[in-house]
Structures are given as C-alpha cells and as structure tokens.
Amino acid sequence: MPNHIKIDSRIKKFNKKITVSGDKSLSIRWVLLASQAIGKSKAYNLLESEDIKSSLNSISKLGVKILKKKNYYEINGLGINNFNVKKNCVLNAGNSGTLARLILGIISGTNKKIKIIGDKSLSKRDFKRVIKPLRAFGVKIFTKKNNLPIIIKGNNFIRSIRYFENIGSAQVKSCIMLCALNAEGITKIKAKKSRDHTEILFKKIGIPVKIKKTAKFDYIEVVGKHEYNSFEYRIPGDISSASFFIVLTLLSKNSKLIIKNINVNNSRTGIIDCLIKMNSKIKLINRRNYMGEKLADIYVKSTKNLKSINCPPSINSRAIDEMLLLFLVASVSKGVSKFTNLEELNKKESKRLDWGFKILKMIGIKTKKISNHGIKIYGNPELKLDKKFEIMNYLKDHRIFMLCTIAALTLGGKWKIHDKNSIKTSFPLFINILKKIGAKFN
C-alpha cells in the first residue's frame, strides 16, 4: 500500500453521527498508573495507536504483565517502585513525548540503569524541562544536549521537592507527580495552568493529593510512598481527534455532525471556545461526568460568516494541539486573526508554527510574523483552491498530515499528502472515519 493519499475533490454534504478513538493522554496515563497499582486494572476503549503500543511495550519490559481481552486491556500492576528491571534495559518511546517524559517519573525509584530511546522526531525534542526536576529529586540522568537517548539511574531514597513549573506543560507536571510517588514525604508543585488529567486520576484512584487552583497557577501536593489499588477505566473519546471532524463540518457545505462521548475537560476545550468566538455553530449536548472528567457529545453545523479572532494567550495551553486547525479556520474567516506566545508550538513533533506559515502561504493566504512567537492571518472567506499541492518532509508529524487532509476536503484543489502512516501514532482510524462520512480518496 502506498504511504500517501491523493484527494481531488471536496467532501459532499453529510449528516452523520460518529465516535472517535480513546483519548491519548488518558490512555498513556492509565497504562503507567496501572503498572504501579496493586492488582489487575482494566481499561475499555484504550486507544490502539503506536504511542500506546510503545507504552504497553515499555511497561512489559519493566516486568509488568499485560493481557488483551476482547473488549478491554488488563494490566497486573506491581506496586510502587517494584519493577523487575533486567540488565541493559532499553525502553523505546517511539514518537511519544508524553510517554518518554512521564515514564522517567515512574522509573525514578529504580536503582538500575534504564535507557530511553525514541524515533528521529522525538530524539530532536528538548528533555531539559524534565531532567531539571528529576535531578532535584536525586535521580541520576545521563544525556547529550538534553535529548534522547537518556540513561536514568534512580535510587530507593528519592527525596521530596518543591518545584515551580513555569512552562505550562502537563508533561513536566505529570513527570514530577509520578516521580513524587517514589519519594519520601510530600512533594509540592506550583504549576502554570495546563491539562489536569493526572491530578484527576490521582484523586479518583486514591493517591493522596491536594490541589488548590488560582487564576494563573495550580498548587499541588503529592504524598509519596503510598500504595494504591487497581482500577477500572472507560476511556472517553479524544477531543484532539474530534477537532479535525469539527473543522471538517464547519468548512463543508450544508453539513451536520454529532461526535459522541468526548472528553471535554476544561483544560482541553480551548478550540471549542475559540471556534464559538469565531461564530461557529457548535453545541455540547448530553453533558455528564465520569471519573472526574467532563464528557459530552459535540454537535456541529456548517457555518458561513466565520469571523476573525484575537486569540488570548491564556487559551494556548488549552488548544496547543489544535492550533493549526484554528489557523485553517482563520484563513477562511472575515478579518485579521492574531495568535501570540506560540513558542511551544515549535517544540512539538515538528516545528508546527513554521509549518503553519508554510501551509497558509501555499494555499494563498497572507500571513505576517509578529513579536512573541506570533502570527497574523488575513482571512479570505472566498478562498477556493484549484491548484496542485504536495505535502512532504514534515518529520512525519501526524497532525500536519491530518490538517492537510481536512484542508483538501474542504477547500478543493488536487492534493498529494505523504507519510499517511504518521496517523498510526495517535489516530489510526482517521481515514476510515472520513470514508464513513463520505470522503473520497484516490
């Protein structure tokens, strides 16, 4: 099978109900927390992607037993700091920054050397942000230029710390919290706002954690050396995956879509807030709570007369993985949209801010670089494409592939998009769901 897709026509009007794959952030966190629980944990709707396979393979190498049943996965946890690590242990995180950074936290109490490696893209990403707090705990880290490969050697006497997480990174915060489980005493974290899935899970599975939220920061206290029992988890749909179908519907003609059972945790719904400000027809229906997370079905209708947005930087951490989709919507909205403080966007699987400029220029949209890692997008509501486009050499970044697919299906033109297999890292069913809605691929 060729590792590219060709799209020659826009999607026709549709009125459908769909589900998307399980939330990637929650899937990885379930795997890691279940590996240290006492007893057998079960997860339903676990995302079956390369990132999750890397997570399961990694804990298996730590001596954890995993069973795949017909409808669920089962992990037989070994308890806190009780992994069976063999000599010359190598854990391959593949493309997953979340896995690579979080697993460093859970193996911090292991006094044998463990090597963490990743693919070409992940090996270029900065790990200084987690290396610094881990060393404060007393963990030994060996690395060149703060990149993978990393060799970690923990110990049985991790000390608790106080740490100010000032990036707004849920990966850094979660790494610290997971390391804190191996530490004596109480670890205290002052954290800039970011996704709070780890805090919610800690509370729900009985790990002693205190959380105080203020407007700008969260104050978190984790009690170390506290065993917790196995747990069952039904993983809701991923809003990052759903967002591609939200934008597909908004930019298509005379279409409606309901996306069922989506995690709408407030730390993840920045894209919904932005799109509503841009006049999009979106509603959250059938709202409910599960294991501390907010769930809903998302109802979307095609929207004319989209308007520009001056995106508040405070939303960035709540929409960082969906920012390129917001750029696409801004490109066909009336007026000039402005986005700033996007330095984190260039620290993802590829330099996504740079790619945003490239793609918008390619489709004829005027942009301007502005201060504070920002972009101005001069929207063109009449934009229709009839040229040929070829997308390649983007470090196999799954979100670049999916963004360009949505652009092709809504704006027209003849597209050839390489590295189709990139979607296996986060959303293997992406193309199949598009076909069910009515998309045509050559």
XYZ file of C-alpha atoms in Angstrom:
442
model
C 0.000 0.000 0.000
C 1.350 3.469 -0.850
C 2.273 5.671 2.100
C 0.403 8.693 0.762
C -3.122 9.787 -0.113
C -4.483 11.731 -3.071
C -7.533 13.974 -2.782
C -9.057 15.520 -5.907
C -12.460 16.682 -4.703
C -14.170 18.284 -1.747
C -16.367 16.225 0.528
C -20.087 16.345 -0.276
C -22.693 17.388 2.291
C -23.232 14.946 5.153
C -25.381 14.416 8.237
C -23.739 11.773 10.434
C -23.032 10.527 13.956
C -19.532 9.257 14.716
C -17.288 8.184 17.561
C -13.526 8.734 17.632
C -10.752 6.761 19.301
C -9.981 6.841 23.019
C -8.198 9.836 24.496
C -4.415 9.521 24.015
C -3.471 11.464 27.143
C -5.732 9.329 29.321
C -4.682 6.080 27.618
C -0.990 6.668 28.365
C -1.714 7.739 31.936
C -3.858 4.644 32.537
C -1.053 2.360 31.313
C 1.568 3.991 33.545
C -0.589 4.276 36.676
C -1.995 0.737 36.268
C 1.578 -0.609 36.091
C 2.182 0.582 39.678
C -1.241 -0.250 41.128
C -1.810 -3.284 43.356
C -3.774 -5.877 41.383
C -5.411 -6.086 37.958
C -6.606 -2.879 36.287
C -8.919 -2.836 33.272
C -9.311 -0.230 30.505
C -12.094 -0.147 27.935
C -11.736 1.870 24.697
C -7.964 2.139 25.148
C -6.512 3.951 22.142
C -4.818 1.368 19.913
C -2.111 3.509 18.342
C 1.669 3.343 18.054
C 2.079 5.647 21.079
C 0.014 3.310 23.254
C 1.767 0.228 21.885
C 5.058 1.875 22.875
C 3.625 2.471 26.349
C 2.499 -1.139 26.740
C 5.798 -2.492 25.384
C 7.730 -0.274 27.815
C 5.948 -1.432 30.959
C 6.184 -5.021 29.727
C 9.973 -4.609 29.684
C 9.693 -3.496 33.317
C 8.202 -6.882 34.204
C 4.513 -5.893 34.113
C 2.061 -8.447 32.699
C -0.477 -7.245 30.126
C -3.465 -9.112 28.699
C -5.559 -8.026 25.723
C -9.109 -9.314 26.041
C -11.961 -8.991 23.541
C -13.306 -5.693 24.899
C -10.590 -4.428 27.219
C -6.944 -4.432 28.270
C -5.802 -5.760 31.633
C -2.600 -4.791 33.451
C -1.390 -6.661 36.517
C 0.342 -3.914 38.492
C 3.413 -4.467 40.646
C 3.041 -1.649 43.165
C 5.178 1.442 43.771
C 8.864 1.037 42.889
C 8.603 -2.700 42.397
C 9.514 -3.145 38.726
C 11.566 -6.147 37.630
C 14.265 -4.428 35.580
C 16.740 -6.597 33.707
C 20.293 -5.643 32.836
C 20.722 -3.385 29.763
C 17.022 -2.458 29.786
C 16.035 -0.216 26.842
C 12.610 1.414 26.596
C 11.578 2.721 23.166
C 9.095 5.618 23.397
C 8.722 5.786 19.612
C 7.163 9.135 18.709
C 5.541 9.796 22.085
C 6.832 12.761 24.078
C 4.167 12.105 26.711
C 5.361 8.544 27.259
C 9.076 9.424 27.263
C 8.683 12.216 29.814
C 6.140 10.528 32.090
C 7.848 7.151 32.248
C 11.001 8.864 33.527
C 8.917 9.743 36.592
C 7.646 6.246 37.352
C 11.075 4.559 36.970
C 12.853 7.168 39.116
C 12.868 4.847 42.109
C 14.597 2.028 40.238
C 18.287 1.736 41.125
C 19.273 0.059 37.850
C 20.246 1.909 34.701
C 17.468 2.187 32.102
C 17.921 3.670 28.632
C 15.115 5.647 26.973
C 15.188 5.992 23.180
C 12.773 7.365 20.583
C 12.325 7.935 16.874
C 14.047 10.647 14.819
C 11.432 13.288 15.636
C 11.317 12.589 19.384
C 15.123 12.479 19.575
C 15.210 16.134 18.494
C 12.888 17.320 21.261
C 14.069 19.020 24.453
C 14.099 16.989 27.681
C 15.786 19.599 29.861
C 12.359 20.554 31.210
C 12.026 17.142 32.932
C 15.711 16.472 33.564
C 15.977 19.509 35.865
C 13.253 18.475 38.371
C 14.281 14.795 38.263
C 17.831 15.730 39.255
C 16.378 17.817 42.088
C 14.709 14.622 43.366
C 18.142 12.968 43.400
C 17.776 10.955 40.196
C 20.866 10.497 38.021
C 20.361 11.395 34.354
C 22.922 10.895 31.588
C 22.316 12.595 28.237
C 23.951 14.598 25.471
C 22.456 18.050 24.807
C 19.299 17.204 26.835
C 17.932 14.949 24.076
C 17.224 11.243 23.737
C 18.761 8.780 24.247
C 18.676 9.256 28.022
C 20.073 6.882 30.620
C 18.353 7.165 34.005
C 19.509 5.653 37.286
C 17.154 6.216 40.167
C 17.505 5.112 43.748
C 15.429 3.843 46.657
C 15.773 7.079 48.613
C 14.207 9.733 46.398
C 13.730 12.975 48.323
C 10.591 15.095 48.048
C 10.991 18.560 46.498
C 9.341 21.926 45.995
C 9.201 22.880 42.314
C 7.894 25.777 40.216
C 6.705 24.511 36.826
C 6.610 27.752 34.832
C 6.235 26.438 31.257
C 2.610 25.356 31.424
C 3.490 21.774 30.443
C 1.265 18.936 31.627
C 4.038 16.506 30.692
C 6.517 18.176 33.064
C 3.963 18.473 35.866
C 2.920 14.828 35.450
C 6.521 13.613 35.379
C 7.117 15.375 38.714
C 3.910 13.955 40.216
C 4.789 10.410 39.130
C 8.320 10.762 40.490
C 6.830 12.076 43.743
C 5.124 8.678 44.245
C 8.620 7.216 44.787
C 9.739 9.981 47.185
C 9.682 10.172 50.963
C 7.416 12.929 52.280
C 5.322 15.499 50.448
C 6.297 16.989 47.072
C 4.923 20.493 46.479
C 4.445 21.898 42.965
C 3.457 25.373 41.841
C 2.382 24.859 38.223
C 1.366 27.186 35.422
C -2.028 26.169 34.035
C -2.047 23.042 31.844
C -4.006 19.808 31.363
C -5.039 18.314 34.692
C -5.739 14.662 33.781
C -3.025 13.385 36.130
C -4.401 15.268 39.125
C -7.922 13.990 38.425
C -6.737 10.386 38.118
C -4.650 10.631 41.299
C -7.743 11.734 43.220
C -10.037 9.104 41.739
C -7.736 6.120 42.359
C -6.906 7.064 45.928
C -3.444 8.644 45.726
C -3.150 11.336 48.447
C -3.050 14.638 46.545
C -4.115 18.165 47.442
C -4.892 20.703 44.721
C -5.535 24.408 45.089
C -6.429 26.284 41.906
C -5.918 30.009 41.372
C -6.350 32.136 38.255
C -2.800 31.585 36.965
C -1.341 28.679 38.920
C -2.256 25.341 40.458
C -0.685 24.344 43.787
C -0.294 20.573 44.089
C 0.894 18.402 46.991
C 1.610 14.688 46.484
C 2.254 12.268 49.350
C 4.941 9.757 48.370
C 5.350 6.034 49.074
C 1.581 5.488 49.160
C 0.332 2.280 47.538
C -2.963 2.356 45.618
C -5.295 -0.321 44.330
C -6.055 -1.377 40.752
C -8.898 0.395 38.960
C -11.259 0.124 36.011
C -11.401 2.893 33.432
C -13.619 3.540 30.400
C -11.624 5.960 28.282
C -13.702 8.657 26.545
C -13.117 9.969 23.019
C -10.224 12.338 22.337
C -11.138 15.976 21.678
C -7.905 16.433 19.710
C -9.082 13.713 17.302
C -12.641 15.070 17.283
C -11.371 18.556 16.386
C -10.462 17.519 12.837
C -14.067 16.477 12.232
C -15.408 19.630 13.895
C -13.434 21.781 11.444
C -14.309 19.495 8.518
C -18.008 20.082 9.269
C -17.694 23.830 9.840
C -15.950 24.363 6.491
C -18.129 21.973 4.453
C -21.428 22.974 2.839
C -24.813 22.115 4.350
C -23.437 19.515 6.748
C -24.154 18.345 10.300
C -22.222 16.071 12.633
C -22.574 14.643 16.138
C -19.392 13.308 17.727
C -20.310 11.122 20.676
C -18.725 10.621 24.111
C -15.888 13.168 24.015
C -13.727 14.263 26.942
C -14.473 17.988 27.318
C -12.204 18.653 30.287
C -11.879 22.442 30.530
C -8.094 22.215 30.108
C -8.673 20.717 26.625
C -11.554 22.773 25.193
C -9.668 25.858 24.056
C -10.512 25.050 20.438
C -14.251 24.965 21.230
C -14.063 28.350 22.981
C -12.120 29.885 20.076
C -14.402 28.488 17.385
C -17.510 29.744 19.180
C -15.911 33.211 19.359
C -15.384 32.907 15.599
C -19.166 32.446 15.157
C -19.095 28.656 14.687
C -22.262 26.634 15.195
C -21.173 24.217 17.921
C -23.053 22.861 20.922
C -22.069 20.496 23.714
C -25.015 18.201 24.412
C -25.696 15.252 26.742
C -23.184 16.561 29.300
C -22.141 14.233 32.112
C -19.249 13.377 34.451
C -17.137 10.233 34.641
C -14.153 9.574 36.933
C -13.742 13.302 37.494
C -13.690 14.121 33.767
C -16.391 16.089 31.937
C -17.910 14.298 28.941
C -20.319 15.436 26.224
C -21.475 14.828 22.671
C -20.428 17.587 20.258
C -22.987 18.880 17.720
C -21.563 20.832 14.771
C -23.158 22.526 11.752
C -21.618 24.076 8.652
C -21.022 27.749 9.335
C -20.950 30.693 6.964
C -19.807 34.157 8.034
C -16.953 32.986 10.242
C -15.149 35.914 11.833
C -11.541 36.538 12.862
C -10.214 36.163 16.378
C -7.613 37.831 18.557
C -6.773 34.647 20.435
C -5.942 35.259 24.110
C -2.571 33.657 25.002
C -4.240 32.211 28.108
C -6.063 29.775 25.799
C -2.867 28.454 24.175
C -2.207 25.600 26.612
C -5.847 24.519 26.258
C -5.609 24.341 22.446
C -1.924 23.749 21.679
C -2.522 20.526 19.718
C -5.410 22.105 17.782
C -3.745 25.429 16.976
C -3.081 24.583 13.314
C -6.784 23.820 12.853
C -7.565 27.273 14.249
C -5.134 28.727 11.694
C -7.072 26.927 8.938
C -10.419 28.299 10.147
C -8.884 31.793 10.450
C -7.722 31.562 6.835
C -11.348 31.497 5.598
C -12.771 33.878 8.205
C -13.580 37.532 7.641
C -10.916 39.860 9.045
C -7.431 39.521 10.512
C -6.789 36.899 13.193
C -3.931 37.153 15.667
C -2.208 34.427 17.697
C 0.776 35.047 20.015
C 3.024 33.314 22.581
C 3.233 30.172 20.459
C 6.834 29.168 21.194
C 5.643 25.758 22.454
C 4.208 25.037 19.001
C 7.725 24.728 17.575
C 8.665 22.206 20.280
C 6.224 19.556 19.095
C 6.787 16.607 16.708
C 7.702 19.141 14.016
C 8.071 22.924 14.098
C 4.329 23.385 13.788
C 4.321 27.184 13.895
C 6.741 27.237 10.955
C 4.610 24.682 9.148
C 1.532 26.824 9.766
C 3.189 29.689 7.895
C 4.267 27.358 5.063
C 0.860 25.777 4.521
C -1.073 29.048 4.667
C 1.336 30.640 2.172
C 0.981 27.580 -0.072
C -2.809 27.982 -0.243
C -2.573 31.712 -0.934
C -3.304 33.179 2.489
C -1.439 36.299 3.549
C 0.315 35.983 6.916
C 2.693 38.078 8.971
C 5.179 37.112 11.652
C 4.706 39.239 14.743
C 6.508 39.539 18.060
C 6.206 36.991 20.869
C 6.242 33.998 18.511
C 3.042 35.185 16.879
C 1.191 35.118 13.581
C -1.345 37.368 11.875
C -3.647 35.636 9.404
C -5.509 37.711 6.821
C -8.647 35.696 6.171
C -10.267 35.166 2.773
C -13.865 33.887 3.095
C -13.990 33.354 -0.698
C -10.972 31.039 -0.746
C -11.335 28.166 -3.211
C -8.385 26.125 -4.423
C -7.820 24.628 -7.887
C -4.030 24.108 -7.923
C -1.930 21.030 -7.208
C -0.385 20.654 -3.747
C 2.149 18.163 -2.430
C 2.948 17.868 1.289
C 6.106 16.057 2.342
C 9.224 16.204 4.568
C 7.372 17.271 7.734
C 9.058 14.785 10.122
C 6.018 12.504 9.806
C 4.018 14.739 12.146
C 0.557 13.156 12.360
C -1.192 16.487 12.949
C 0.319 18.041 9.806
C -0.969 15.081 7.780
C -4.487 15.324 9.230
C -4.598 19.136 8.899
C -3.736 18.968 5.191
C -6.331 16.237 4.664
C -9.043 18.481 6.139
C -7.832 21.442 4.054
C -8.029 19.343 0.880
C -11.530 18.031 1.647
C -12.937 21.493 2.409
C -11.040 23.964 0.186
C -10.566 21.944 -3.015
C -7.530 21.529 -5.244
C -5.619 18.363 -6.056
C -3.523 17.175 -3.123
C -0.887 14.515 -2.603
C -0.061 14.132 1.083
C 2.845 11.873 2.026
C 3.513 9.812 5.171
C -0.006 8.502 5.684
C 1.358 6.070 8.261
C 2.094 9.002 10.588
C -1.516 8.768 11.824
C -0.706 5.412 13.423
C 0.967 7.285 16.303
C -2.275 8.887 17.527
C -5.333 8.180 15.372
C -5.106 5.088 13.104
C -8.857 5.203 12.320
C -8.745 8.775 10.923
C -9.029 7.804 7.239
C -11.641 5.095 7.902
C -13.925 7.546 9.727
C -13.530 10.113 6.933
C -14.606 7.476 4.405
C -17.709 6.677 6.503
C -18.645 10.361 6.401
C -18.223 10.413 2.606
C -14.652 11.490 1.829
C -13.159 10.146 -1.411
C -9.505 9.214 -1.759
C -7.663 8.160 -4.921
